[in-house]
XYZ file of C-alpha atoms in Angstrom:
554
model
C 17.265 -25.873 -12.181
C 19.037 -23.164 -10.003
C 18.182 -25.381 -6.952
C 20.953 -27.582 -8.711
C 23.827 -25.946 -7.438
C 22.800 -27.104 -3.777
C 21.713 -29.965 -4.602
C 23.698 -32.106 -7.611
C 27.497 -33.334 -7.831
C 30.184 -34.410 -5.660
C 31.152 -30.772 -3.967
C 26.995 -30.598 -3.268
C 27.069 -33.724 -1.146
C 27.739 -31.863 2.287
C 24.564 -29.704 0.849
C 22.728 -33.198 0.752
C 22.735 -34.335 3.792
C 21.618 -30.797 5.353
C 18.629 -31.599 3.025
C 18.246 -35.465 4.362
C 18.665 -33.548 7.619
C 15.660 -32.248 6.689
C 13.834 -35.320 5.803
C 13.892 -34.520 2.461
C 13.686 -37.663 0.119
C 16.042 -38.598 -2.771
C 12.862 -38.112 -5.105
C 12.250 -34.965 -3.643
C 15.848 -33.755 -4.461
C 15.204 -34.334 -7.932
C 12.381 -31.839 -8.034
C 12.243 -28.045 -8.202
C 12.942 -26.513 -4.796
C 9.755 -23.798 -4.479
C 10.192 -21.137 -1.638
C 7.163 -20.177 0.276
C 7.700 -16.720 1.645
C 5.059 -16.899 5.044
C 4.089 -13.523 6.295
C 2.167 -15.786 9.161
C 2.106 -13.834 12.548
C 0.320 -14.151 15.764
C -0.119 -10.522 15.784
C -1.670 -9.027 12.906
C -5.573 -9.830 12.135
C -4.464 -10.221 8.342
C -1.998 -12.706 9.331
C -3.344 -15.027 11.579
C -5.290 -17.298 8.689
C -1.626 -17.043 6.348
C -0.324 -20.564 7.881
C -3.866 -22.176 6.220
C -3.123 -19.954 3.261
C 0.679 -21.400 2.943
C -0.928 -24.961 3.882
C -3.367 -25.219 0.548
C 0.025 -23.010 -1.050
C 2.426 -26.189 -0.235
C -0.617 -28.620 -1.539
C -0.654 -26.994 -4.966
C 3.103 -27.109 -5.448
C 3.333 -30.788 -4.658
C 0.205 -31.383 -6.948
C 2.223 -29.784 -9.659
C 5.436 -31.454 -9.013
C 7.740 -29.076 -6.933
C 8.923 -29.422 -3.453
C 7.403 -26.348 -1.370
C 9.803 -25.172 1.243
C 8.684 -22.834 3.455
C 10.571 -19.260 4.909
C 9.576 -16.298 7.072
C 9.045 -12.662 5.690
C 7.835 -10.191 8.811
C 4.919 -7.891 9.075
C 3.399 -5.076 10.724
C -0.066 -4.009 12.064
C -0.113 -0.574 10.948
C -3.871 -0.501 12.896
C -1.778 -1.277 16.392
C 1.556 0.688 15.789
C -0.685 3.943 15.122
C -0.176 7.029 16.889
C 3.037 6.448 18.721
C 6.490 5.026 17.926
C 5.410 1.994 16.803
C 4.550 3.713 13.526
C 8.062 4.937 12.670
C 8.807 1.329 12.290
C 5.883 0.452 9.650
C 7.423 1.998 6.415
C 10.804 0.512 7.321
C 10.105 -3.048 7.358
C 9.470 -2.829 2.771
C 12.732 -3.109 2.858
C 13.416 -5.434 5.478
C 11.017 -7.584 3.755
C 12.579 -7.251 0.322
C 16.302 -7.722 1.603
C 15.481 -10.390 3.940
C 13.650 -12.369 1.167
C 15.955 -11.707 -0.910
C 18.997 -13.353 1.418
C 16.812 -16.817 1.701
C 16.267 -16.955 -1.711
C 19.717 -16.633 -2.973
C 21.208 -17.870 0.312
C 18.922 -21.567 -0.824
C 18.898 -21.375 -4.856
C 15.165 -21.405 -4.738
C 14.062 -22.566 -8.423
C 10.788 -20.259 -7.625
C 8.542 -18.161 -5.372
C 5.264 -18.293 -4.028
C 4.714 -15.136 -2.106
C 1.812 -14.978 0.752
C 1.642 -11.470 2.276
C -1.336 -9.264 3.097
C -0.945 -6.206 4.950
C 0.154 -2.973 4.303
C 4.333 -2.937 3.599
C 4.451 -6.787 3.440
C 2.843 -6.860 0.027
C 5.031 -4.114 -1.641
C 8.045 -5.368 -0.018
C 7.788 -8.823 -1.472
C 6.500 -7.128 -4.981
C 10.021 -5.178 -4.284
C 11.975 -8.552 -3.971
C 9.920 -10.426 -6.306
C 11.471 -7.420 -9.214
C 14.801 -7.735 -7.524
C 15.445 -11.652 -7.340
C 13.616 -12.600 -10.803
C 12.486 -15.729 -10.787
C 9.540 -17.079 -11.578
C 7.293 -16.021 -8.996
C 3.462 -15.617 -7.894
C 1.239 -13.626 -4.986
C -1.430 -15.129 -3.330
C -2.436 -12.965 -0.585
C -4.436 -13.780 3.020
C -7.747 -11.742 1.749
C -9.610 -8.701 3.142
C -11.800 -8.741 6.182
C -15.828 -8.593 6.274
C -17.103 -5.150 7.187
C -18.199 -4.839 10.879
C -21.575 -4.533 11.598
C -22.641 -1.677 13.976
C -26.461 -0.463 14.297
C -27.531 -2.224 11.300
C -24.419 -0.526 8.969
C -21.532 -2.023 8.101
C -18.689 -0.305 9.213
C -15.113 -0.758 9.572
C -11.765 -0.156 11.198
C -11.607 3.417 9.515
C -14.924 4.170 12.061
C -13.283 2.763 14.797
C -10.430 5.744 14.757
C -13.353 8.531 13.604
C -15.227 7.196 16.464
C -12.692 8.292 19.094
C -12.754 11.577 17.694
C -16.509 11.577 17.783
C -15.569 10.731 21.744
C -14.022 13.761 22.553
C -16.249 16.066 20.742
C -19.146 14.738 22.653
C -21.054 13.154 20.076
C -21.073 9.459 20.964
C -21.422 7.722 24.155
C -18.668 5.496 25.893
C -20.983 2.652 25.455
C -21.137 3.100 21.616
C -17.634 3.649 21.403
C -17.427 -0.093 23.252
C -20.144 -1.092 20.997
C -17.555 0.127 17.502
C -14.654 -1.619 19.425
C -15.989 -4.969 19.558
C -17.741 -5.087 16.512
C -16.065 -3.144 14.214
C -13.302 -5.650 12.888
C -15.341 -8.883 13.167
C -12.953 -11.487 11.378
C -9.150 -11.859 10.363
C -8.208 -10.508 7.302
C -6.802 -6.983 5.869
C -8.864 -4.346 7.267
C -12.115 -4.175 5.129
C -12.059 -0.658 2.858
C -10.410 0.624 0.369
C -6.728 0.818 2.406
C -3.374 0.398 1.735
C -3.076 -3.416 2.230
C -6.778 -4.429 0.072
C -5.169 -1.389 -2.655
C -2.132 -3.019 -3.008
C -3.735 -6.899 -2.784
C -5.990 -5.195 -5.731
C -3.082 -3.984 -7.450
C -0.863 -6.791 -7.658
C -3.595 -8.320 -9.406
C -3.411 -5.110 -11.886
C 0.363 -5.310 -12.285
C -0.069 -9.165 -13.396
C 1.656 -10.677 -10.436
C -1.943 -12.291 -8.373
C -4.607 -15.087 -9.650
C -8.093 -13.077 -10.155
C -9.654 -12.578 -6.840
C -6.127 -11.768 -5.040
C -7.326 -8.644 -3.925
C -10.893 -9.336 -3.268
C -11.786 -12.580 -2.307
C -12.507 -12.322 1.563
C -10.597 -14.129 3.814
C -12.682 -16.387 5.370
C -14.261 -17.930 2.335
C -13.006 -21.084 1.266
C -12.687 -20.085 -1.903
C -9.228 -18.436 -0.921
C -8.141 -22.121 0.435
C -9.042 -22.924 -3.322
C -7.066 -19.324 -4.423
C -3.607 -20.565 -3.097
C -3.589 -24.088 -3.922
C -4.653 -22.723 -7.609
C -1.312 -20.237 -6.830
C 1.022 -23.347 -5.544
C -0.009 -25.200 -9.012
C 0.273 -21.995 -11.396
C 4.117 -21.427 -10.402
C 5.105 -24.718 -12.004
C 4.024 -23.431 -14.831
C 5.574 -20.220 -14.436
C 8.943 -22.259 -13.856
C 8.637 -24.078 -16.614
C 7.544 -21.708 -19.093
C 10.331 -19.417 -17.267
C 7.918 -16.723 -17.172
C 10.021 -14.364 -14.438
C 8.342 -11.064 -12.607
C 10.512 -8.543 -14.723
C 8.619 -9.881 -17.806
C 5.397 -9.075 -16.210
C 6.235 -6.669 -13.927
C 6.856 -4.010 -17.423
C 6.469 -0.005 -17.690
C 3.335 -0.783 -19.146
C 2.113 -2.954 -16.441
C 2.918 -0.340 -13.790
C 0.725 1.634 -15.886
C -2.142 -0.978 -15.724
C -1.282 -0.636 -12.543
C -1.804 3.277 -11.905
C -5.003 3.484 -13.741
C -6.390 0.811 -11.996
C -5.501 2.531 -9.071
C -7.030 6.019 -9.920
C -10.516 3.956 -11.011
C -10.716 1.812 -7.639
C -9.731 4.954 -5.442
C -6.420 3.510 -3.755
C -5.032 4.453 -1.061
C -2.418 7.191 -1.366
C 0.498 5.176 0.197
C 0.663 3.862 -3.788
C 1.952 6.929 -4.457
C 5.336 5.753 -2.122
C 4.958 1.676 -3.102
C 4.705 1.673 -7.334
C 7.638 3.499 -7.310
C 9.596 1.848 -5.425
C 8.651 -1.556 -6.960
C 9.369 -0.281 -10.600
C 12.710 1.167 -8.960
C 13.483 -2.596 -8.278
C 12.311 -4.094 -11.684
C 14.349 -1.514 -13.475
C 11.573 0.693 -14.241
C 11.745 4.184 -13.353
C 8.335 5.616 -12.418
C 7.729 9.136 -12.005
C 4.571 9.661 -9.638
C 4.186 12.786 -12.064
C 2.619 10.982 -14.280
C -0.029 10.304 -12.277
C -2.042 13.405 -13.078
C -1.978 12.752 -16.546
C -3.398 8.836 -16.346
C -6.259 10.547 -13.609
C -7.148 13.074 -16.328
C -8.154 9.794 -18.475
C -9.445 7.637 -15.857
C -12.739 8.012 -14.285
C -13.023 7.032 -10.643
C -15.420 4.188 -10.836
C -15.402 3.403 -7.170
C -16.025 4.473 -3.584
C -15.428 2.041 -1.293
C -14.713 2.686 2.704
C -13.537 5.512 3.556
C -14.586 7.283 0.426
C -18.068 5.140 0.242
C -20.172 3.063 1.689
C -19.266 -0.492 0.324
C -16.546 -2.538 1.257
C -14.069 -5.207 -0.437
C -16.772 -8.057 -0.315
C -18.797 -6.244 -2.470
C -16.182 -5.019 -4.949
C -15.860 -9.214 -4.583
C -19.166 -9.690 -5.338
C -19.371 -7.012 -8.275
C -16.649 -8.766 -10.497
C -13.455 -7.699 -8.329
C -10.548 -5.971 -9.840
C -10.906 -7.460 -13.246
C -13.967 -6.130 -13.458
C -13.086 -2.771 -13.033
C -10.194 -3.513 -15.760
C -12.932 -4.862 -18.443
C -14.743 -1.565 -17.527
C -11.918 0.886 -18.481
C -10.804 -1.619 -21.379
C -14.151 -0.086 -22.719
C -12.524 3.128 -23.309
C -8.923 1.620 -24.219
C -7.961 2.540 -21.110
C -5.345 -0.662 -20.419
C -2.203 -2.464 -22.442
C -4.345 -5.797 -22.628
C -1.296 -7.609 -24.745
C 0.728 -7.966 -21.596
C 1.496 -11.246 -20.072
C 0.624 -12.406 -16.498
C 1.421 -15.313 -13.609
C -2.179 -16.796 -15.243
C 0.293 -17.323 -18.496
C -2.099 -15.542 -20.368
C -2.248 -11.620 -21.475
C -4.398 -9.214 -19.769
C -7.033 -9.176 -22.488
C -7.496 -12.780 -21.860
C -7.405 -12.199 -18.300
C -10.562 -9.754 -17.974
C -12.959 -11.176 -21.491
C -16.188 -11.784 -19.928
C -15.313 -10.226 -16.848
C -18.634 -8.954 -15.865
C -19.955 -5.916 -13.928
C -22.802 -7.423 -11.440
C -23.434 -4.365 -9.578
C -23.295 -1.324 -11.258
C -23.995 0.594 -8.119
C -20.220 -0.884 -6.711
C -18.184 -0.707 -9.752
C -20.229 2.517 -11.724
C -19.626 1.934 -15.545
C -17.011 3.576 -17.662
C -19.765 6.367 -18.931
C -21.576 6.415 -15.939
C -18.176 7.135 -13.250
C -18.173 8.662 -9.297
C -15.970 11.370 -11.317
C -14.135 12.158 -14.667
C -11.203 11.882 -13.022
C -8.975 9.239 -10.965
C -9.192 8.964 -7.762
C -5.540 10.144 -6.236
C -4.100 13.809 -7.252
C -0.483 14.845 -7.366
C -0.400 18.518 -6.162
C 2.707 20.838 -6.889
C 3.589 24.331 -5.874
C 6.039 26.522 -3.644
C 5.103 24.751 -0.851
C 5.609 21.655 -2.436
C 7.725 21.548 -5.335
C 8.558 17.702 -5.312
C 5.143 17.025 -4.869
C 2.209 16.180 -2.755
C -0.281 13.415 -2.460
C -3.870 13.567 -1.760
C -7.083 11.284 -2.047
C -9.526 12.947 -4.164
C -12.219 10.678 -4.183
C -12.088 11.048 -0.253
C -12.452 14.601 -0.467
C -15.660 16.339 0.214
C -17.041 19.033 -2.847
C -16.378 22.253 -0.511
C -13.051 21.219 -0.070
C -11.223 20.491 -3.496
C -10.826 24.555 -3.222
C -9.639 25.607 -0.003
C -7.317 28.480 1.570
C -7.177 28.679 5.414
C -4.212 30.122 8.061
C -1.727 27.206 8.856
C -1.512 25.579 12.197
C 1.693 24.784 12.653
C 3.106 21.188 14.561
C 6.375 19.718 14.485
C 5.159 16.205 15.273
C 1.668 14.772 15.152
C 1.382 13.797 19.133
C 1.083 18.269 19.282
C -1.430 17.923 16.366
C -3.824 15.722 17.981
C -3.598 16.894 21.414
C -4.546 20.197 19.816
C -7.553 19.026 17.371
C -8.986 17.226 20.649
C -8.164 20.057 22.721
C -10.819 22.680 20.526
C -8.108 24.546 19.191
C -8.352 24.035 15.671
C -11.902 25.086 13.906
C -13.771 25.803 11.321
C -11.337 26.819 7.916
C -7.833 25.630 9.330
C -5.121 24.247 7.634
C -3.319 21.951 10.209
C 0.489 21.306 9.464
C 2.187 18.444 10.424
C 6.111 18.372 9.685
C 9.121 16.639 10.274
C 7.754 13.333 9.700
C 8.949 12.674 6.576
C 11.058 9.638 5.650
C 14.106 11.379 7.128
C 12.620 13.819 9.619
C 10.052 10.419 11.418
C 12.488 8.934 11.062
C 9.913 6.373 8.720
C 7.320 8.408 7.555
C 4.185 8.228 10.413
C 1.059 7.335 8.894
C -1.794 10.004 10.381
C -4.588 8.068 10.468
C -5.122 9.141 14.703
C -5.383 13.121 13.440
C -7.163 12.770 10.263
C -9.638 10.307 12.306
C -9.823 13.097 15.546
C -10.799 16.135 12.653
C -13.540 13.902 11.202
C -14.447 12.823 14.120
C -14.973 16.128 15.820
C -16.916 17.301 12.726
C -14.729 19.422 10.881
C -13.843 17.121 7.963
C -15.551 19.419 5.566
C -14.079 21.901 6.874
C -10.162 21.444 7.939
C -7.262 20.478 5.936
C -3.852 18.511 6.614
C -0.701 18.493 5.041
C 2.082 16.747 6.652
C 5.482 15.691 5.114
C 3.958 12.330 7.045
C 1.665 10.119 5.257
C -1.423 8.641 5.767
C -3.079 5.458 6.001
C -5.841 4.234 3.511
C -8.775 4.887 6.155
C -8.085 8.581 5.868
C -10.697 10.924 4.368
C -10.946 13.701 3.851
C -8.085 17.122 2.527
C -5.290 15.434 3.596
C -1.939 15.916 1.814
C 0.817 13.886 2.282
C 3.927 13.185 1.135
C 4.748 17.021 0.769
C 8.270 16.933 -0.165
C 10.986 17.874 -0.269
C 10.583 17.198 3.595
C 10.940 19.453 6.565
C 14.042 17.822 7.615
C 16.057 18.427 4.768
C 15.007 22.278 4.245
C 11.694 22.084 2.396
C 9.134 24.711 1.962
C 7.164 22.605 4.695
C 9.588 23.681 7.262
C 9.280 27.622 6.469
C 5.425 27.506 7.536
C 4.694 30.085 9.936
C 1.496 30.070 12.265
C -0.799 31.791 10.492
C 0.119 32.052 6.964
C -2.491 31.766 3.941
C -2.268 28.081 2.592
C -4.071 27.889 -0.888
C -5.344 24.064 -1.697
C -6.417 23.841 -5.262
C -6.999 20.229 -6.365
C -8.782 20.260 -9.089
C -6.008 22.295 -10.611
C -3.093 20.442 -8.600
C -1.750 23.035 -6.710
C -0.561 23.514 -3.337
C 0.444 26.963 -2.484
C 2.039 28.958 0.581
C 0.926 32.700 -0.107
C 3.988 34.230 1.301
C 6.599 36.207 -1.109
C 9.683 34.392 -2.667
C 12.124 37.180 -0.732
C 10.072 35.899 2.224
C 10.516 32.742 2.385
C 14.156 32.979 1.135
C 14.945 35.039 4.507
C 13.261 32.510 6.339
C 15.065 29.993 5.080
C 18.987 31.393 5.514
C 17.534 31.398 8.739
C 16.139 27.958 9.173
C 18.516 25.770 11.242
C 18.473 21.545 10.542
C 16.962 19.624 13.816
C 18.588 17.465 15.520
C 18.133 13.644 14.513
C 15.809 12.029 16.613
C 17.278 8.711 16.570
C 20.425 8.105 16.350
C 20.676 4.508 17.283
C 19.907 1.434 15.816
C 17.742 0.372 12.379
C 16.133 3.589 12.060
C 19.241 5.618 12.320
C 20.564 3.655 8.886
C 16.961 4.204 7.514
C 17.463 7.564 8.105
C 20.339 8.137 6.372
C 19.640 6.033 3.371
C 15.722 6.627 2.670
C 15.272 9.338 -0.450
C 12.149 11.893 -0.735
C 8.836 10.349 -0.868
C 8.410 11.484 -4.658
C 10.837 8.745 -5.485
C 9.123 6.184 -3.730
C 10.694 6.648 -0.050
C 13.587 4.090 -1.828
C 17.391 3.798 0.025
C 20.248 4.455 -1.098
C 24.011 5.219 -0.116
C 24.116 9.269 -0.231
């Protein structure tokens, strides 16, 4: 056992004295040490219940003959961090989480790990750590929030943000906004639509790193506690069989995850996280392959914000495994891959039927023949741009309009809410990328303001920042190269015509190459927005969005 290096032999007598200080018995020191990485805190609604999940995992580990030892991981609530300086600190925590988990696991030589995450950057951060450490590991999330109920209709956090835009447009009263505020988020758990947290928890199942229901069983269900106990027991089996994350997270597993991503209509943030996790697993995952996978993968689910169904309904319909079973009917998955169940994908999904064809469309009757995400390229985005195609209305799939250019999110929001953006415009928000932000802020406030102002079917938004999974509409993010490094988005001028063609995966600036060259020669880099602390260090190390915004010494 790895933990023998801190428990066995005369040289380890001082180490054992410290285990005794923990109250550990001689009997416990003969058993495997299993680290339980707890993301519990009291500021993130998706994490306030994780103490109960962790307790259940501990029971499962102990029942199966291991010694559970809890240590923490941080997490930011993207909703609370949204629209102010706090959002600069969201994506950057992904690497803090991976690094700190690596440090704790290596310093204390755990034999195996159970990761207990739930929200946006917390899940990929721990998946990155699992791939990097490569010791037997299983995931069990805290589960999704139940949908809210306002005026007889289900709702969620994205509706809450759009309500603010509707109030600014004069189409919603203060009393109605207050009702939304009080009822949109009724329980603990990750917000109830197919936003980033739920996307990544579902993709954890698709990757093979979580048990059935990891992404969909609601946080408040007792079944979630049972799942946590089973995860604790199962990690001991993984340890016995020496099944490790890199045995599971292979290139084919990532292709499966991308395929499920397309079918579910996941958050565009998955295009940042999957390449970053793959990088840690030693797999090169170029986001360009997303279009190839999308071209052959039907979009089967329109969960909020793309539609009016929620994660609880996906769970009732059969969950991720039922979606995978539909995909397998057309041979779209690699099914001979090992997973944390100790079984193959084929064995896992066998018999997992689709119980609701309105929530999970059958493979022969999809919402669309192509997947939920598209990667766009062109002279405005030579590296790439990403859009959640399944959340774009038909009339905006092809669009051309004048650029309305803003060098930060706040200025764009002021213009939108001030009525200065009109139908046909293409809002450009730049200097918000991984380096330029720094931290690549989510743009849920401006996208929600556009929707709330009634412009969702006539205005596009393009940014080198990123979007919340709660964003909808013709919202194209991750544009790279970003403005801070002199990418073409830095050269756009007010009134330039921008052409968007999502079916053809194109994003073009209608300006000649000669004019762009002239602008490029005159371009002067901006001074960094942040020059001290973690954000400054992050900006100096972070790579482009199409590489997953991974950190590298440059």
